CSV table of C-alpha atoms and ligand atoms in Angstrom, one decimal:
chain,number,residue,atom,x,y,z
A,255,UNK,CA,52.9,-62.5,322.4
A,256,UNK,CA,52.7,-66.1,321.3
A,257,UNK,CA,50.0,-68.4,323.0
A,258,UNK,CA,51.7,-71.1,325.0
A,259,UNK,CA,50.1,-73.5,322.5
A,260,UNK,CA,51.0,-72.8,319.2
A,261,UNK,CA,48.3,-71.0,317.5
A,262,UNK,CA,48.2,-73.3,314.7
A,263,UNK,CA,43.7,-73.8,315.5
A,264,UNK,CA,41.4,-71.6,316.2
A,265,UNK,CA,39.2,-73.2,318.5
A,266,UNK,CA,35.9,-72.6,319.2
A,267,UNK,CA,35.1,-71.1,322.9
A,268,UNK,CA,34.0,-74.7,324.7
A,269,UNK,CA,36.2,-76.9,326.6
A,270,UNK,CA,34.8,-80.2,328.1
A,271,UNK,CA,35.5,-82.3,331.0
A,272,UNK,CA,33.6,-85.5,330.6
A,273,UNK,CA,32.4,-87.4,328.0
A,274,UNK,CA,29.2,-89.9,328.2
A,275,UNK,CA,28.2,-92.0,324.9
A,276,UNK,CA,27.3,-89.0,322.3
A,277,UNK,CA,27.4,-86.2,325.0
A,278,UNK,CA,30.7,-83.8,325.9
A,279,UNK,CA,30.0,-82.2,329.4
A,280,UNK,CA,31.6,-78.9,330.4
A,281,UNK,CA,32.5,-78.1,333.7
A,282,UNK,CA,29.5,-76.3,334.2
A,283,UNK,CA,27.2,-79.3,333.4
A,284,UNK,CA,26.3,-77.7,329.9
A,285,UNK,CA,25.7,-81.1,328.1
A,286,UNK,CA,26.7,-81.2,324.0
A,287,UNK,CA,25.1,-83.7,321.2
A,288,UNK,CA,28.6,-84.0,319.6
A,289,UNK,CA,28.1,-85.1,315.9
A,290,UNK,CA,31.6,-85.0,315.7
A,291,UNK,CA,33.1,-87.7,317.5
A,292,UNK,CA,36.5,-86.0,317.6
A,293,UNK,CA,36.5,-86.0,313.6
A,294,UNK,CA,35.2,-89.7,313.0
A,295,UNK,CA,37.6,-90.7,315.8
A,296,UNK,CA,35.0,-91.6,318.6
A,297,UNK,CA,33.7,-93.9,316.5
A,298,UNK,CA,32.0,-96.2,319.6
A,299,UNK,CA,31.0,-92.9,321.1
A,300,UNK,CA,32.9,-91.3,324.7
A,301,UNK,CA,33.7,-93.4,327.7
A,302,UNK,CA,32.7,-96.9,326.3
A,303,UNK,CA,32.7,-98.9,328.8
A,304,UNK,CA,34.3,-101.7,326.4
A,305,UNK,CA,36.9,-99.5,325.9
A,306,UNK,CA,37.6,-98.0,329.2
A,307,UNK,CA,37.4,-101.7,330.1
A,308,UNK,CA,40.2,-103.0,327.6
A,309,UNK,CA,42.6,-99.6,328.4
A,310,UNK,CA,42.5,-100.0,332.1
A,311,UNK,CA,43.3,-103.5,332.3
A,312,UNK,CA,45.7,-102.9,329.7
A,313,UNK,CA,47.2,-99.9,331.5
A,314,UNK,CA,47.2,-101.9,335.1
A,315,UNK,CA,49.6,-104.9,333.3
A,316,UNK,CA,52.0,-103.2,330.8
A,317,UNK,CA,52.1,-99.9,329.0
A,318,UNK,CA,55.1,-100.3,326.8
A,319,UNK,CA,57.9,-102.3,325.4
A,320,UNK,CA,58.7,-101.2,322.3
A,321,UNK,CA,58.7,-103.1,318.8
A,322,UNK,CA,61.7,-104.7,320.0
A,323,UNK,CA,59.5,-107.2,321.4
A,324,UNK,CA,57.0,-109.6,320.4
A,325,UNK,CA,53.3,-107.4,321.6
A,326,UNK,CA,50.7,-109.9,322.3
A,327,UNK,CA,48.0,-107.1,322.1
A,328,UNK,CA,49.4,-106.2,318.7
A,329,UNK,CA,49.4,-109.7,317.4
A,330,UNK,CA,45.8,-109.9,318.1
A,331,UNK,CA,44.5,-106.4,316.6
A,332,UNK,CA,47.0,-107.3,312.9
A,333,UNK,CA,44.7,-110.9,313.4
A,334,UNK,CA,41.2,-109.3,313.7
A,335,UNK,CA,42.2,-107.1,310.7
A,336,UNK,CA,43.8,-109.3,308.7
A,337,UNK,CA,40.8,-112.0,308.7
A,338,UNK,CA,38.4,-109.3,308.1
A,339,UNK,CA,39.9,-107.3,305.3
A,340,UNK,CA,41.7,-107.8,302.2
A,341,UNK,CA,45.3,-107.4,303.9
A,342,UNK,CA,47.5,-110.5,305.3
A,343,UNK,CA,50.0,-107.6,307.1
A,344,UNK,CA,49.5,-104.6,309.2
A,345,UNK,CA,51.9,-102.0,310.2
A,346,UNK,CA,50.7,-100.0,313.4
A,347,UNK,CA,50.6,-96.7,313.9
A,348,UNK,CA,50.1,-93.5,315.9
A,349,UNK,CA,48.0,-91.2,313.4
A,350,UNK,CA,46.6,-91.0,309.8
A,351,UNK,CA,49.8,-89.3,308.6
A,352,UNK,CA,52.2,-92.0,309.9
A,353,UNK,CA,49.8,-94.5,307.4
A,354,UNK,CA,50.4,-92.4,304.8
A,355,UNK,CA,54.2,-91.8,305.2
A,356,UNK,CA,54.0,-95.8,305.2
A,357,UNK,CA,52.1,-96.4,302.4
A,358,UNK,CA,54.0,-93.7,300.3
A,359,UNK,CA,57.1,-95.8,301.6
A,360,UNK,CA,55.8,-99.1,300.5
A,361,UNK,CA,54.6,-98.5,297.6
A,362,UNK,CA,58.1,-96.9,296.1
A,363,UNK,CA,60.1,-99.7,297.8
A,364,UNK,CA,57.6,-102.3,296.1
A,365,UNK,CA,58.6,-100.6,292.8
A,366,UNK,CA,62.2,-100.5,293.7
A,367,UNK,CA,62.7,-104.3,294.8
A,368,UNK,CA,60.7,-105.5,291.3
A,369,UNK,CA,63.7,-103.6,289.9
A,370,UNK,CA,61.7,-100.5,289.0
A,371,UNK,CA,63.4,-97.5,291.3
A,372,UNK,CA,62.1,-95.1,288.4
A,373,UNK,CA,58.6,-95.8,289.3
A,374,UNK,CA,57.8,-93.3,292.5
A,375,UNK,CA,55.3,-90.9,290.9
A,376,UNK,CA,52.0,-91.7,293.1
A,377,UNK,CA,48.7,-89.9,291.9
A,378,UNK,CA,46.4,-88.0,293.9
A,379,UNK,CA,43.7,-85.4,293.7
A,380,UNK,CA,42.3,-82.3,294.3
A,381,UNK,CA,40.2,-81.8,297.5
A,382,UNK,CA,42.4,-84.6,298.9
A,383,UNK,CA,43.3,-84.7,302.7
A,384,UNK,CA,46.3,-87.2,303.6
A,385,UNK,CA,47.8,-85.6,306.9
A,386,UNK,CA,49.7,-83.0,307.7
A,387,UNK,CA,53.5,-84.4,307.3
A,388,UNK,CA,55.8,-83.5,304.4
A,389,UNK,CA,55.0,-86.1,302.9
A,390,UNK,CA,50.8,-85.5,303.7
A,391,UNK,CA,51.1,-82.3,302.3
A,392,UNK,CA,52.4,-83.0,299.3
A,393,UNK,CA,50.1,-85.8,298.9
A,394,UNK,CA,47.6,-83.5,299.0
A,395,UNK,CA,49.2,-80.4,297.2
A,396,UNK,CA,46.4,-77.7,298.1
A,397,UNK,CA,48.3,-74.3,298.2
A,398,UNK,CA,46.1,-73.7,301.8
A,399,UNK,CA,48.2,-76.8,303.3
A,400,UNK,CA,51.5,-76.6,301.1
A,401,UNK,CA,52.3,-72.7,301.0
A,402,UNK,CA,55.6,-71.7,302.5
A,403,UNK,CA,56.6,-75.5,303.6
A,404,UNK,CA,58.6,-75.7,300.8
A,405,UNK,CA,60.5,-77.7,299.2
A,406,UNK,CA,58.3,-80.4,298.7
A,407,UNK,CA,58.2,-83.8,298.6
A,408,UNK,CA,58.2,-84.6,295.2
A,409,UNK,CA,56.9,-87.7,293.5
A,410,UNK,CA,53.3,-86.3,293.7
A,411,UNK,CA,50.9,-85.6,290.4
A,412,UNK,CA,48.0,-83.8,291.2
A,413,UNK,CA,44.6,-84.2,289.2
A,414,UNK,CA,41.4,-82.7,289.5
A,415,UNK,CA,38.8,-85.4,291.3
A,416,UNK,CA,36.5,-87.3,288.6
A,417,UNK,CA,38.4,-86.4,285.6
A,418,UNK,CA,38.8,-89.8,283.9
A,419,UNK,CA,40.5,-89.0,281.1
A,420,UNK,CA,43.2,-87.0,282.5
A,421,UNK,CA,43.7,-89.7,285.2
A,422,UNK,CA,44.6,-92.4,282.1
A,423,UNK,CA,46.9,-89.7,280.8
A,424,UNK,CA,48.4,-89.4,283.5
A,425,UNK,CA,49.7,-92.7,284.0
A,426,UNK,CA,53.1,-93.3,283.0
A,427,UNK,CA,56.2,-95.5,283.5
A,428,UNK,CA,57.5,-93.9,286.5
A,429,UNK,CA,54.0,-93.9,287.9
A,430,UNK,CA,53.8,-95.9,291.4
A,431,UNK,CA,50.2,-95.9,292.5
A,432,UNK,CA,47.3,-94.1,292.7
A,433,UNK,CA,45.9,-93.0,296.5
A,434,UNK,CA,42.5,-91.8,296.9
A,435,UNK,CA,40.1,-91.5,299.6
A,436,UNK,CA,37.1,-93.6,298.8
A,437,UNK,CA,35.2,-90.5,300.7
A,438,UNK,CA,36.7,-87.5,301.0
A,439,UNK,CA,36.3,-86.0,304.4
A,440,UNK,CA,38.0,-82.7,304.4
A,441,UNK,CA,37.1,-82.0,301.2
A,442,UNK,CA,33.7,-81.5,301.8
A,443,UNK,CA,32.5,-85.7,302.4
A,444,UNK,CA,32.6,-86.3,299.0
A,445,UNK,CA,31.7,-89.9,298.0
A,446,UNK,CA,33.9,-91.6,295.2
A,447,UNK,CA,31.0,-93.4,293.2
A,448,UNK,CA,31.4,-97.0,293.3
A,449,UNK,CA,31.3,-97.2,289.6
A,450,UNK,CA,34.8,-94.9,289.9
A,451,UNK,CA,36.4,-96.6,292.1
A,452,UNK,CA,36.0,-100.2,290.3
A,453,UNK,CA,36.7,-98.2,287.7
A,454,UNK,CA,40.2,-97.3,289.4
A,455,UNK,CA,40.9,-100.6,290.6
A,456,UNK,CA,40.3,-102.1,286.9
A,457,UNK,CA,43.0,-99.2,285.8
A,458,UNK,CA,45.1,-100.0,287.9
A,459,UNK,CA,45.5,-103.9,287.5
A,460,UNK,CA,45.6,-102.5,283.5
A,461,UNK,CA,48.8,-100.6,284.3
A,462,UNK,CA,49.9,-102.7,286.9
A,463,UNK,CA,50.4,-100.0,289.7
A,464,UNK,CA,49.4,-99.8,293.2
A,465,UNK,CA,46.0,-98.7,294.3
A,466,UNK,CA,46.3,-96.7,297.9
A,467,UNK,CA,42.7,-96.0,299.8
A,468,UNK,CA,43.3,-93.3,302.5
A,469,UNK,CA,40.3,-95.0,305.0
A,470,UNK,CA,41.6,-93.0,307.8
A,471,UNK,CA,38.3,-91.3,308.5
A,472,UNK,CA,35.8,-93.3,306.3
A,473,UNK,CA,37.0,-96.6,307.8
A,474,UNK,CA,36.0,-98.7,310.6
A,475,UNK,CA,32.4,-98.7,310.0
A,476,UNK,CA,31.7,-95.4,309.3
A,477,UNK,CA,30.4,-95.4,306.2
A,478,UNK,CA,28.0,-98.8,307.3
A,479,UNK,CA,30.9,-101.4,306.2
A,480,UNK,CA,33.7,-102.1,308.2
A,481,UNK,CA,35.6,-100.3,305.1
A,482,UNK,CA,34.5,-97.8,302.8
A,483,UNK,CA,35.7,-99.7,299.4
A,484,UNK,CA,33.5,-102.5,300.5
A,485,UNK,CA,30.6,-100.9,298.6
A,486,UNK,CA,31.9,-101.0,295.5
A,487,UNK,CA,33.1,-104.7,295.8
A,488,UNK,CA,36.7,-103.8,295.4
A,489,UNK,CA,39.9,-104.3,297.3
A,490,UNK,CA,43.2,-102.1,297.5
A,491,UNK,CA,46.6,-103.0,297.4
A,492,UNK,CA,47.3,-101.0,300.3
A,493,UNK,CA,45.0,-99.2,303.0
A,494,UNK,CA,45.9,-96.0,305.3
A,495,UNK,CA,43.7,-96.4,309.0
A,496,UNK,CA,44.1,-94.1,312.0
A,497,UNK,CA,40.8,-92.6,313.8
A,498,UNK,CA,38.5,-94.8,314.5
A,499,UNK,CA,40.4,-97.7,315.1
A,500,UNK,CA,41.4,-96.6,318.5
A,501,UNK,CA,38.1,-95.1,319.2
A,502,UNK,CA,40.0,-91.8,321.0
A,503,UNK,CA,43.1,-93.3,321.5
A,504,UNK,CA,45.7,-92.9,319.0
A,505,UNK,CA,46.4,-95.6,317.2
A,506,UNK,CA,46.4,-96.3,313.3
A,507,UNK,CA,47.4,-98.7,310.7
A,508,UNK,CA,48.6,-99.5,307.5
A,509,UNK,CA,47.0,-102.6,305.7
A,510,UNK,CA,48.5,-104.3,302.9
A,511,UNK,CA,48.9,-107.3,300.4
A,512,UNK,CA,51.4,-109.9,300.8
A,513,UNK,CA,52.7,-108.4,296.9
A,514,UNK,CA,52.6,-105.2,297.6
A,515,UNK,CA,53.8,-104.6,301.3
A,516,UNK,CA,57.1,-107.7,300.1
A,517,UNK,CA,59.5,-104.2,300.1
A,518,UNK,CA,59.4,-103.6,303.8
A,519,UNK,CA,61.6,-106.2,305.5
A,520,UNK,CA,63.3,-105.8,308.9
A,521,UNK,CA,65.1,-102.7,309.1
A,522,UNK,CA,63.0,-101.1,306.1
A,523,UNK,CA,60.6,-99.7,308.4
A,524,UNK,CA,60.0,-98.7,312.1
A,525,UNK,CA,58.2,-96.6,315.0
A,526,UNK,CA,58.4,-96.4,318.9
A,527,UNK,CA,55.0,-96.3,319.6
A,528,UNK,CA,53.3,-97.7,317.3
A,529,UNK,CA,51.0,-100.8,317.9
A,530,UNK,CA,52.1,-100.3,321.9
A,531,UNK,CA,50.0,-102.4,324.4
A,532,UNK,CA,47.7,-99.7,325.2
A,533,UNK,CA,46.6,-98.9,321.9
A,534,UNK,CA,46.1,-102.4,320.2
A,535,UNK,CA,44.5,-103.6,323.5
A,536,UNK,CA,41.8,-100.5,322.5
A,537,UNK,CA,42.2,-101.5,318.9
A,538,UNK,CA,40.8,-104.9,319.5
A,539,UNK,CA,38.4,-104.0,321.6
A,540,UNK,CA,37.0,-101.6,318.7
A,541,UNK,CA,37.0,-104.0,315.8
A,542,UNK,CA,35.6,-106.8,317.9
A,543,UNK,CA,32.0,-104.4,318.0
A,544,UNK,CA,32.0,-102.4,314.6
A,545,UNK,CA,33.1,-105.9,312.3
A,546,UNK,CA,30.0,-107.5,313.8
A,547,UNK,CA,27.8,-107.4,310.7
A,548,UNK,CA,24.8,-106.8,313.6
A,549,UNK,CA,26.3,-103.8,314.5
A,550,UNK,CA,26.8,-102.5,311.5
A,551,UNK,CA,23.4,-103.2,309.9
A,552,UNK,CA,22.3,-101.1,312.9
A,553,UNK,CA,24.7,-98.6,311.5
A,554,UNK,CA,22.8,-98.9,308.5
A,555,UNK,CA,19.5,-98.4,309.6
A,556,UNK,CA,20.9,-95.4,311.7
A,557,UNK,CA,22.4,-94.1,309.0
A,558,UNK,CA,19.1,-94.0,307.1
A,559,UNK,CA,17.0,-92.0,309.8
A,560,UNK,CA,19.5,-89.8,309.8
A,561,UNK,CA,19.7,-88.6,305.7
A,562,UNK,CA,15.9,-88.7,305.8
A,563,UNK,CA,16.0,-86.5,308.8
A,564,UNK,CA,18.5,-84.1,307.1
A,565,UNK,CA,16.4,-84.2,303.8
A,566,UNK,CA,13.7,-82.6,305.9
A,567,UNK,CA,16.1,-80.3,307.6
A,568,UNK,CA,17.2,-79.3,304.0
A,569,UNK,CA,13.6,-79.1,302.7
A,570,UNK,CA,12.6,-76.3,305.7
A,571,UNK,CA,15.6,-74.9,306.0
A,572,UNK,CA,16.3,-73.7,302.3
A,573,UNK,CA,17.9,-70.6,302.7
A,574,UNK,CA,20.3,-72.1,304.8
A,575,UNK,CA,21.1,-75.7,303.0
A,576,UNK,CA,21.1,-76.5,299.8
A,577,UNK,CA,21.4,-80.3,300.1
A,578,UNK,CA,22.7,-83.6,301.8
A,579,UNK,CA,25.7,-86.5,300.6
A,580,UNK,CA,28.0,-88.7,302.1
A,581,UNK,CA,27.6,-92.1,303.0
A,582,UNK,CA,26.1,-94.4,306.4
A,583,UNK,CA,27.6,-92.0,309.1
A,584,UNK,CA,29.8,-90.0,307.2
A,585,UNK,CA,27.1,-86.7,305.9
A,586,UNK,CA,27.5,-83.7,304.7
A,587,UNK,CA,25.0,-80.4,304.6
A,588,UNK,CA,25.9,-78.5,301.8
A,589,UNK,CA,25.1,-74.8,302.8
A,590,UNK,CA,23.9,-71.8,301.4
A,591,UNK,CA,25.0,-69.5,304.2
A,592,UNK,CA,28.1,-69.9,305.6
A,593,UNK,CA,29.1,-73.2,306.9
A,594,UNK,CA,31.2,-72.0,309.9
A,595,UNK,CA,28.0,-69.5,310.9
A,596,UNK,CA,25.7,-73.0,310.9
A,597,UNK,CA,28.3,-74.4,313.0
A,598,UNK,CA,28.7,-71.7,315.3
A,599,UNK,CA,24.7,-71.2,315.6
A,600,UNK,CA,25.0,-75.7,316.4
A,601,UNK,CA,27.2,-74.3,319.8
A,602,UNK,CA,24.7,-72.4,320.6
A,603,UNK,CA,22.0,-75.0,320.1
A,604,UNK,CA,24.9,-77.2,322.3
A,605,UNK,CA,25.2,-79.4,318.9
A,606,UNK,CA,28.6,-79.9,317.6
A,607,UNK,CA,29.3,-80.3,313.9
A,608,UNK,CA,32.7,-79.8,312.3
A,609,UNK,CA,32.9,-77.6,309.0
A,610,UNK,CA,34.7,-78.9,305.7
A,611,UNK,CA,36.0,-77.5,302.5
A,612,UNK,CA,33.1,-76.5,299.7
A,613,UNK,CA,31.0,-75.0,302.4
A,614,UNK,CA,29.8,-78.1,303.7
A,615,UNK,CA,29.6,-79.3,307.7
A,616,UNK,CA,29.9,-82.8,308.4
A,617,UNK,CA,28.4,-84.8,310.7
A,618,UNK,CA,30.5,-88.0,311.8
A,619,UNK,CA,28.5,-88.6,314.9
A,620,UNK,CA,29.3,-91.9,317.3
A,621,UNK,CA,28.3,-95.0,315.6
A,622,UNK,CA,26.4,-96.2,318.3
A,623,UNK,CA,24.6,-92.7,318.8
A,624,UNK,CA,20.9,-93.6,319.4
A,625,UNK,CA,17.4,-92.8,317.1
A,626,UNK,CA,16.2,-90.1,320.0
A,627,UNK,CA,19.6,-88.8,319.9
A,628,UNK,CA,19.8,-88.1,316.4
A,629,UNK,CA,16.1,-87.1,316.1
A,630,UNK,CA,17.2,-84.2,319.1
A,631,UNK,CA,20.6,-83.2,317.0
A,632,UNK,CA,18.5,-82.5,314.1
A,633,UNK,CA,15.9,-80.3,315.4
A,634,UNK,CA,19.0,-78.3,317.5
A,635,UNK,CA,20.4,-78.4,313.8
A,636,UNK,CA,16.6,-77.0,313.0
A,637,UNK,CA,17.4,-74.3,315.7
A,638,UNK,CA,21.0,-73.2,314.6
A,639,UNK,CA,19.3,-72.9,311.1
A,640,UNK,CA,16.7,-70.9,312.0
A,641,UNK,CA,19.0,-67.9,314.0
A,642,UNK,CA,21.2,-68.2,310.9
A,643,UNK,CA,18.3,-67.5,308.4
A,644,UNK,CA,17.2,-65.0,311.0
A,645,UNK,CA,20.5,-63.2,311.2
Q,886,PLP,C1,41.5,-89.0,305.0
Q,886,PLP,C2,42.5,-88.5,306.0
Q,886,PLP,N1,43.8,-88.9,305.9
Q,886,PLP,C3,44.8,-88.6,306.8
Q,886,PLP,C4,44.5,-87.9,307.8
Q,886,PLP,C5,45.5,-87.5,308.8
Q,886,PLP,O1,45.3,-88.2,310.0
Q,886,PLP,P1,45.9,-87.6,311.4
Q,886,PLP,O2,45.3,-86.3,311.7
Q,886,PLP,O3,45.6,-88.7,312.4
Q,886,PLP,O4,47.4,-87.6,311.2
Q,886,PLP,C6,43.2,-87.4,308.0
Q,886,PLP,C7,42.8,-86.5,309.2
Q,886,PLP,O5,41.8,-85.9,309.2
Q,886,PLP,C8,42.2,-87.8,307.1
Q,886,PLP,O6,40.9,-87.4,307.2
């Protein structure tokens, strides 16, 4: 018989009651270091006290209007963004594949109102992750996500990651944009050098199409900037959030230019939910601690304990890893053995982790997670990789 919940996960055996900075508590008491932060969502760690702040007053004045209304809350999160990014509008959301839907969306209307409808091709890549809607999937186009959800959006050209050539070959007169994540996640946290991605941003501005940067989960300071294209000194035209911007509550975005988002005028465009009180007031309370530069040049420095620490994980545990990458809080152990087993031997070290494609597990712990906490995950890392080299 059926579960009751759709058995679309299979979930590991722990449930927790109670979260506390970088620890999930189950009912027991057993206390978990969770380098996972929900997937890069719990970006200020579990239970902030900012945070619980900002959603409980929040929750005790007004939970919902609708966007029928002006949304004070909202005003003030599109403000914080806006002056300190590259975008002068945001569009809220509930999840990272509402951005994309958006940004998909916007870019083919941009093309469409410059009186160029032919022009909805958008150009993605392999190892790509963009959500799980239609229109995510066949962003994405793996056969594992896309298999028997057929038809499929079309519109979508598929390359393989770093081939350059093929990418200017690619480009045509129906093309719309290109849409990358400047790290992949899913893939297997796989870093777009910045050399590429200036690279991409020159190409673009060559061809005069749209450049799309999925940030959903290497945005909002994970990566040690407040966004990941920061690094390479580039800006896109438009920019998919969810994640971390509502630190564990749902809540994304779509950033864009005043050019490229001039398609979506009243009517073009809507959602219920999106950018409601509760989520915006969480919103603001986010960005107002990870775009302090202080914070994140503690990121930084966190960031770099932590690859150093993994180096040495790597260097005793060879049988087991075969190296680190990534970027600021966003890592990835390559594996030797088999990434699920290293994450399954983490349970048992109560260390969470969360596996990715190309055998790697990532670790996209709380940015506020402190030195003695990362200096115990990696020696119950140590441990997992020991009964996995054992076994
Ligand atoms: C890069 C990227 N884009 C989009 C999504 C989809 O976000 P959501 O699960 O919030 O719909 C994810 C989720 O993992 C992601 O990592």
């Amino acid at each position: 018989m059926i579960p009751t919940i759709l058995p679309t996960y299979s979930r590991a055996p722990m449930s927790f009651v109670k979260g506390e900075g970088s620890w999930l508590v189950e009912a027991d008491g057993r206390r978990f270091l969770d380098l996972g932060a929900g997937i890069a969502v719990n970006a200020l760690g579990h239970a902030n006290p900012a945070l619980v702040d900002a959603l409980t007053e929040q929750a005790g004045a007004l939970w919902h209007t609708s966007n029928l209304y002006q949304i004070p809350k909202q005003q003030e999160l599109a403000d914080l963004l806006t002056e300190h990014t590259f975008a002068y509008t945001v569009f809220f959301t509930n999840s990272g594949t509402e951005s994309c839907e958006l940004a998909v969306k916007m870019a083919r209307k941009f093309w469409f109102d410059k009186g160029s409808p032919e022009r909805t091709e958008i150009i993605t890549f392999s190892g790509s992750f963009h959500g799980r809607s239609s229109a995510g999937i066949a962003a994405a186009g793996s056969e594992k996500m896309t298999k028997g959800f057929g038809p499929l959006l079309p519109g979508f050209v598929h390359l393989e990651f770093g081939d350059h050539d093929a990418l200017e070959a690619a480009i045509t007169a129906n093309t719309a944009a290109i849409l990358i994540e400047p790290v992949q996640g899913e893939g297997g946290i796989r870093p777009v050098p910045d050399q590429c991605l200036k690279g991409l941003r020159e190409l673009c501005d060559e061809k005069g199409i749209l450049l799309i940067l999925d940030e959903v989960q290497c945005g909002v300071g994970r990566t040690g900037k407040l966004f990941a294209h920061e690094w390479a000194g580039i800006e896109p035209d438009i920019m998919m959030v969810a994640k971390g911007i509502g630190g564990g509550f749902p809540l994304g975005a779509v950033l864009a230019t005043e050019n490229a988002a001039s398609g979506m005028t009243a009517g073009t465009h809507g959602s219920t939910y999106g950018g409601n009180p509760l989520g915006c007031a969480v919103g603001c309370a986010v960005m107002k601690v990870v775009a302090d530069p202080e914070f994140l040049a503690d990121v930084n420095r966190r960031a770099g304990l932590l690859r150093q620490k993994l180096e040495g994980l790597v260097a005793s545990n060879p049988d087991v890893f075969e190296g680190v990458r990534g970027s600021g809080m966003m890592l990835g152990l390559l594996c030797r053995a088999t990434n699920t087993d290293v994450v399954a031997a983490g349970y048992a070290e109560q260390v969470l982790t969360v596996p990715a494609a190309d055998n790697v597990i990532r670790l996209l712990p709380p940015l506020n997670i402190s030195d003695e906490e990362l200096a115990e995950a990696v020696s119950r890392l140590d441990a997992a990789a020991k009964t996995v080299a054992a076994a």
